[in-house]
Short mmCIF file of C-alpha atoms in Angstrom, two decimals:
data_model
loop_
_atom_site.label_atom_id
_atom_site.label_comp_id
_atom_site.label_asym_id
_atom_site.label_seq_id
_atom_site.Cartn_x
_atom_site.Cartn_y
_atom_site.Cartn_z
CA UNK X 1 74.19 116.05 92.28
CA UNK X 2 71.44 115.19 94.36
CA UNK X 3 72.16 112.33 97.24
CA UNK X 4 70.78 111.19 100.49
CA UNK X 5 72.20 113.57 102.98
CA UNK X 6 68.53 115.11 103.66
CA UNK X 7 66.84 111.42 103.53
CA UNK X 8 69.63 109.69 106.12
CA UNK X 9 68.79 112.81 107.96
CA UNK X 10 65.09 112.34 108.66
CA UNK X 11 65.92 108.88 110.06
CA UNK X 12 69.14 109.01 111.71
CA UNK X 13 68.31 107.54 114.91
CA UNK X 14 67.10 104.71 113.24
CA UNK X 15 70.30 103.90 111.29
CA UNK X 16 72.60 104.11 114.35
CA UNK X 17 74.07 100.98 116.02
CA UNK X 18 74.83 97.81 114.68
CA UNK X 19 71.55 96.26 115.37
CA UNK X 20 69.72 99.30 113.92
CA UNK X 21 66.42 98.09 111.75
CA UNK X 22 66.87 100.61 108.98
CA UNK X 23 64.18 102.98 107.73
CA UNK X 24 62.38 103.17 104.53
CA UNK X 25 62.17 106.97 103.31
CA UNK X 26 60.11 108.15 100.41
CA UNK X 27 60.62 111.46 98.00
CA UNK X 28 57.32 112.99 96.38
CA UNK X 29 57.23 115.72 93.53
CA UNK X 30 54.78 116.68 91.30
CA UNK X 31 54.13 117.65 87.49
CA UNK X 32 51.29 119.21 85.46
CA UNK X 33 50.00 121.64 87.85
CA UNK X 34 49.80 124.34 85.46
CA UNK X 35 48.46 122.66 82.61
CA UNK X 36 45.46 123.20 80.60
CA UNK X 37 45.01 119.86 79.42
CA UNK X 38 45.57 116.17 80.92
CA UNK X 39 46.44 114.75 84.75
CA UNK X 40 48.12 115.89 87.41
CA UNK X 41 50.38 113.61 88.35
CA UNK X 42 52.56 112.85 91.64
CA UNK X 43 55.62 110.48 91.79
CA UNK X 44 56.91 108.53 94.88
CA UNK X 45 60.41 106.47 94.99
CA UNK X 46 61.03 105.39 98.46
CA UNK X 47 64.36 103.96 99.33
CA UNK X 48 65.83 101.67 102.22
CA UNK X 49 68.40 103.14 104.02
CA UNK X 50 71.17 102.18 104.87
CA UNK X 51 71.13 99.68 101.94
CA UNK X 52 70.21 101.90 99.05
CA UNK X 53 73.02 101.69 97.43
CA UNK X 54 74.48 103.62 94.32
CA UNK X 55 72.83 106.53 93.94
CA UNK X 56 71.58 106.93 89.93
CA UNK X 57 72.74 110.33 88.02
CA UNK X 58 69.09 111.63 88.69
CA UNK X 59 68.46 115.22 88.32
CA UNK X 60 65.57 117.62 88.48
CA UNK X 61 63.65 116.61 85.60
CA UNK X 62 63.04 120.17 84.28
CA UNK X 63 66.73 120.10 83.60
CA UNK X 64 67.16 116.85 81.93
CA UNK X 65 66.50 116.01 77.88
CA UNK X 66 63.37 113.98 77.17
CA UNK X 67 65.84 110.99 76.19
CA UNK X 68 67.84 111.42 79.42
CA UNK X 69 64.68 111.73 81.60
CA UNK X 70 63.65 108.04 80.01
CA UNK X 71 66.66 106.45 79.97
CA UNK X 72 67.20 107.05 83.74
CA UNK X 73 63.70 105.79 84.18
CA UNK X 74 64.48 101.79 84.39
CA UNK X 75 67.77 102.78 86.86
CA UNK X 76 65.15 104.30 89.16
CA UNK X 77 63.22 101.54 89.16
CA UNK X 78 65.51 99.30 89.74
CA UNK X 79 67.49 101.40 92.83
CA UNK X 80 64.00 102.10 94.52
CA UNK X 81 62.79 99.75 97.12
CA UNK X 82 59.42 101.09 95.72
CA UNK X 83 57.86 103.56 93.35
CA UNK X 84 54.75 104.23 91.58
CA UNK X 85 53.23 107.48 90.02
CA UNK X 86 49.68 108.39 90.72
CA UNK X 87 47.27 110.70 88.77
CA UNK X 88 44.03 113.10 89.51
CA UNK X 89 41.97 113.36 85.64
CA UNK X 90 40.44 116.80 84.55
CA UNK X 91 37.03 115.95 85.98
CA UNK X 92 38.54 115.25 89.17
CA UNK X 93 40.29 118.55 89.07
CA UNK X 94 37.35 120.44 87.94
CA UNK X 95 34.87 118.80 90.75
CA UNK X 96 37.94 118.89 93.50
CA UNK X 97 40.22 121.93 92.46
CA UNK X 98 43.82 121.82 91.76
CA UNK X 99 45.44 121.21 95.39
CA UNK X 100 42.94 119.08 96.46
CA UNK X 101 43.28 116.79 92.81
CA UNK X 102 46.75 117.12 93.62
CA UNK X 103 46.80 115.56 97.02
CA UNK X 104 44.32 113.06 95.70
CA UNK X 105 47.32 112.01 93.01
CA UNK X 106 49.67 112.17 95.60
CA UNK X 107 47.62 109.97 97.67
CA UNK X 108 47.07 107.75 94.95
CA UNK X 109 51.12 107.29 94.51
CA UNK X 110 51.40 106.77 98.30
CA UNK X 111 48.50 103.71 98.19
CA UNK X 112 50.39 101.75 95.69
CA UNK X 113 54.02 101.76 97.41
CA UNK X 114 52.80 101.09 100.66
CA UNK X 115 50.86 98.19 99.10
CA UNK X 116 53.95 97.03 97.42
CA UNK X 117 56.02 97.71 100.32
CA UNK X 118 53.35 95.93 102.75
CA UNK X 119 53.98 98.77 105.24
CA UNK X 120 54.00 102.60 104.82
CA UNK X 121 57.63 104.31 104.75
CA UNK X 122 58.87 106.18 107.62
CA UNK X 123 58.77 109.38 106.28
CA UNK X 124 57.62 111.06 103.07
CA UNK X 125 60.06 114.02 101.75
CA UNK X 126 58.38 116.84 99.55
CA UNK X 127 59.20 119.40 97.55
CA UNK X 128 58.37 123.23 98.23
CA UNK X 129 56.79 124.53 101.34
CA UNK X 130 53.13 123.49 101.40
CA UNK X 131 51.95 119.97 102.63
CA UNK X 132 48.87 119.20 100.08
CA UNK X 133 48.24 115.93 101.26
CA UNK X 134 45.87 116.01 103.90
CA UNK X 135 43.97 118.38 101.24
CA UNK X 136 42.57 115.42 99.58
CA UNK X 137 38.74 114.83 99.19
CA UNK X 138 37.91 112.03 101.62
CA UNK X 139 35.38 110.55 99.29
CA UNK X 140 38.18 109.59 96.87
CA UNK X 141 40.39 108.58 99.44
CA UNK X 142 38.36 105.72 101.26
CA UNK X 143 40.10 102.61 99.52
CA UNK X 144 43.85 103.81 99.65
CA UNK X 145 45.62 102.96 102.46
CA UNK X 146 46.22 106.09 105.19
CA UNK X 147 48.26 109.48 104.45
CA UNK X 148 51.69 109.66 105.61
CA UNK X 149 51.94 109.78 109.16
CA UNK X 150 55.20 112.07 108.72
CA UNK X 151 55.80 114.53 105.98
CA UNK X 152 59.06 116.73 105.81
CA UNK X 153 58.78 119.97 103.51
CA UNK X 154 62.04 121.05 101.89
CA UNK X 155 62.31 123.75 99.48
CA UNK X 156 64.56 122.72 96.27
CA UNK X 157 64.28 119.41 97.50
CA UNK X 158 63.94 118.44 93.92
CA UNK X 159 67.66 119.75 92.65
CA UNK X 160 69.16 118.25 95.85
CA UNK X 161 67.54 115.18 97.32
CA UNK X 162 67.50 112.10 95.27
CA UNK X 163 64.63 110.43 95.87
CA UNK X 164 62.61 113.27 95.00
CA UNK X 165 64.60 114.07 92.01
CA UNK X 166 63.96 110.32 91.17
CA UNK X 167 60.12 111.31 91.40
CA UNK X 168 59.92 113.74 89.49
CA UNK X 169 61.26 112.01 86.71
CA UNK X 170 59.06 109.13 87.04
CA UNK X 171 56.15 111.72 87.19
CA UNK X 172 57.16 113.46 84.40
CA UNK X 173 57.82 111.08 81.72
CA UNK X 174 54.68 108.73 82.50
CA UNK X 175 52.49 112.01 82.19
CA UNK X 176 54.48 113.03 79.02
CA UNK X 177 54.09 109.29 77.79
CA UNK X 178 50.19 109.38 78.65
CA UNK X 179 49.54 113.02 76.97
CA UNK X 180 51.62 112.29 73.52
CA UNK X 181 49.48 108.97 73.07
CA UNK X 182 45.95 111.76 73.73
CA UNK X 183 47.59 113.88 70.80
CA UNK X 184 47.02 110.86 68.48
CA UNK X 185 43.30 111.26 69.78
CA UNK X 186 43.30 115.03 69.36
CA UNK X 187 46.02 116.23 67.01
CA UNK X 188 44.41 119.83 66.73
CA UNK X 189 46.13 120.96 70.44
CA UNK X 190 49.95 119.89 69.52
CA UNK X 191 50.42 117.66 72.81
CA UNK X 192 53.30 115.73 71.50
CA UNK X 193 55.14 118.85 71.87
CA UNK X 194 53.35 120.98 74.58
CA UNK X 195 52.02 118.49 76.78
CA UNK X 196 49.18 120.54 77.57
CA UNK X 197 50.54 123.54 78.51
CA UNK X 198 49.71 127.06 77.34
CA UNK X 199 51.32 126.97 74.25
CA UNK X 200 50.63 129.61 71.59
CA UNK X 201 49.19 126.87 69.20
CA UNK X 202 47.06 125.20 71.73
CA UNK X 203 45.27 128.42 72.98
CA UNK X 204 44.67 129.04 69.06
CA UNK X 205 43.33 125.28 68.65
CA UNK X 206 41.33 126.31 71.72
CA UNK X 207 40.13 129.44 69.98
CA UNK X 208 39.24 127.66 66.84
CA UNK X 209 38.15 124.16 68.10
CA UNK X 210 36.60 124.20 71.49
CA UNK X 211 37.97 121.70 74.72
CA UNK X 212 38.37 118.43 74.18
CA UNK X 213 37.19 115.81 76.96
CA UNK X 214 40.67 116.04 78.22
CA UNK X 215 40.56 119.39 78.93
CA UNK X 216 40.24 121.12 82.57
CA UNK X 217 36.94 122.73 81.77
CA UNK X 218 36.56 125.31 85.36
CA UNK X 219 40.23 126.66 84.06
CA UNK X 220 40.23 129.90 81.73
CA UNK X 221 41.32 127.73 78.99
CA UNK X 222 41.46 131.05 76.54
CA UNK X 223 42.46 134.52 77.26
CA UNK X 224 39.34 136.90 77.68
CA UNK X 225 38.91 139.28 74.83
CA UNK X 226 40.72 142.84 75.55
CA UNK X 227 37.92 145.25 74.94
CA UNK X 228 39.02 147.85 72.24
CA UNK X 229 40.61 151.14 74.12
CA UNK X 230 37.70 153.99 74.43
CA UNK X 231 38.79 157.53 73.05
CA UNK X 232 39.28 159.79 75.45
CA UNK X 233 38.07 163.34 74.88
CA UNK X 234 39.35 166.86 76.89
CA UNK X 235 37.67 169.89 76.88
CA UNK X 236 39.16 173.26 77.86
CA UNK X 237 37.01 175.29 81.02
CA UNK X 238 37.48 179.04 81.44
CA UNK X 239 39.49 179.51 83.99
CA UNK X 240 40.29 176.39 85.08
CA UNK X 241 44.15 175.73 83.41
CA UNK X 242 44.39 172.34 81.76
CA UNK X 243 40.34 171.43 81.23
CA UNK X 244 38.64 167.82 82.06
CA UNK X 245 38.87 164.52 80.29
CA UNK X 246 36.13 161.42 80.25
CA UNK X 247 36.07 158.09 78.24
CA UNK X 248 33.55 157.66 75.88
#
């Protein structure tokens, strides 16, 4: 199960002694990367350590049912000291790209705990290897509060660090929420069940419909035709074993 080994880690000379302040740590993940259709969308829980008490039976959220992923919702909210979940829209990710939308969700996650908090965490904790934050567009970023000033990278961090695991479950079912409400809007693309991913039905909606508004028009949002195979003709040469070939 994930816990807060890696978190106490990061601040551990801040939790020793008996007069020791404590530290306020904060786990990032991500969700809808890959998708054709919708937001990206980051999640933040930040805890305060040493005080954060029980740990909730989070997991990575790509392992949990949709009904577990909700129902663990309201525990994470109520064992966070703060936690919000920030987005980046299609357009944003069409005009910006994907990593720098991204960092702009992200971003947007970050402003909203350290307003709630009234002071920015000691340390944000991330999944993977690459730190995508600093890729956001300025021009987007110049009413949220600053960028972390520390950012750890751990790989996995997601199937063994809590507060991440706790992020990615707050990501994932607000952006789930957000794209089965749009499938009302647009029933043609099957979001209820997809969520905007490449599913067979929504490339053939695609195919058959056109992009909605919701849609991340610079992405190749069908496959290109596969031109039909040319015939390929031999002919023999005197002399010269096995003959020639070309494409017509």
């Amino acid at each position: 199960m994930p816990g807060l080994d890696v978190e106490s880690s990061l601040v551990a000379t801040r939790l020793t002694g008996d007069a020791a302040p404590g530290a306020l740590v904060a786990g990032m993940d991500e969700v809808g990367r890959g998708a054709l259709a919708g937001p990206v969308s980051v999640g933040v829980v930040v805890v305060r350590l040493p005080d954060a008490g029980p740990v909730p039976g989070v997991r990575d959220s790509k392992v949990l049912s949709p009904a577990r992923r909700e129902a663990l919702v309201p525990q994470v909210l109520a064992w966070a000291a703060a936690a919000a979940v920030g987005h980046a829209e299609p357009a944003e990710i069409d005009r910006y790209g994907i990593t720098a939308a991204l960092a702009l969700a992200g971003r947007r996650a970050w402003h909203r705990v350290v307003q709630d908090l009234g002071t920015p965490p000691d340390v944000v904790l991330l999944d993977g290897r690459d730190d995508f934050l600093p890729r956001a567009p300025l021009d987007a970023c110049r009413a949220l509060s600053a960028g972390p000033g520390r950012v750890h990278l751990q790989v996995k961090a997601d199937a063994t660090c809590a507060t991440v695991a706790a992020a990615s479950i707050l990501a994932k079912v607000e952006r789930d929420g957000l794209m089965t409400r749009l499938a009302r809007e647009h029933p043609v693309y099957g979001w209820e069940g997809n969520k905007g991913y490449a599913a067979a039905g929504h490339r053939q909606a695609l195919i058959e419909r056109g992009p909605s508004p919701h849609h991340r028009l610079s992405w190749r949002l069908v496959p290109e035709p596969v031109a039909a195979e040319q015939p390929v003709l031999s002919w023999d040469v005197p002399g010269e074993g096995t003959g020639g070939e070309w494409t017509a």
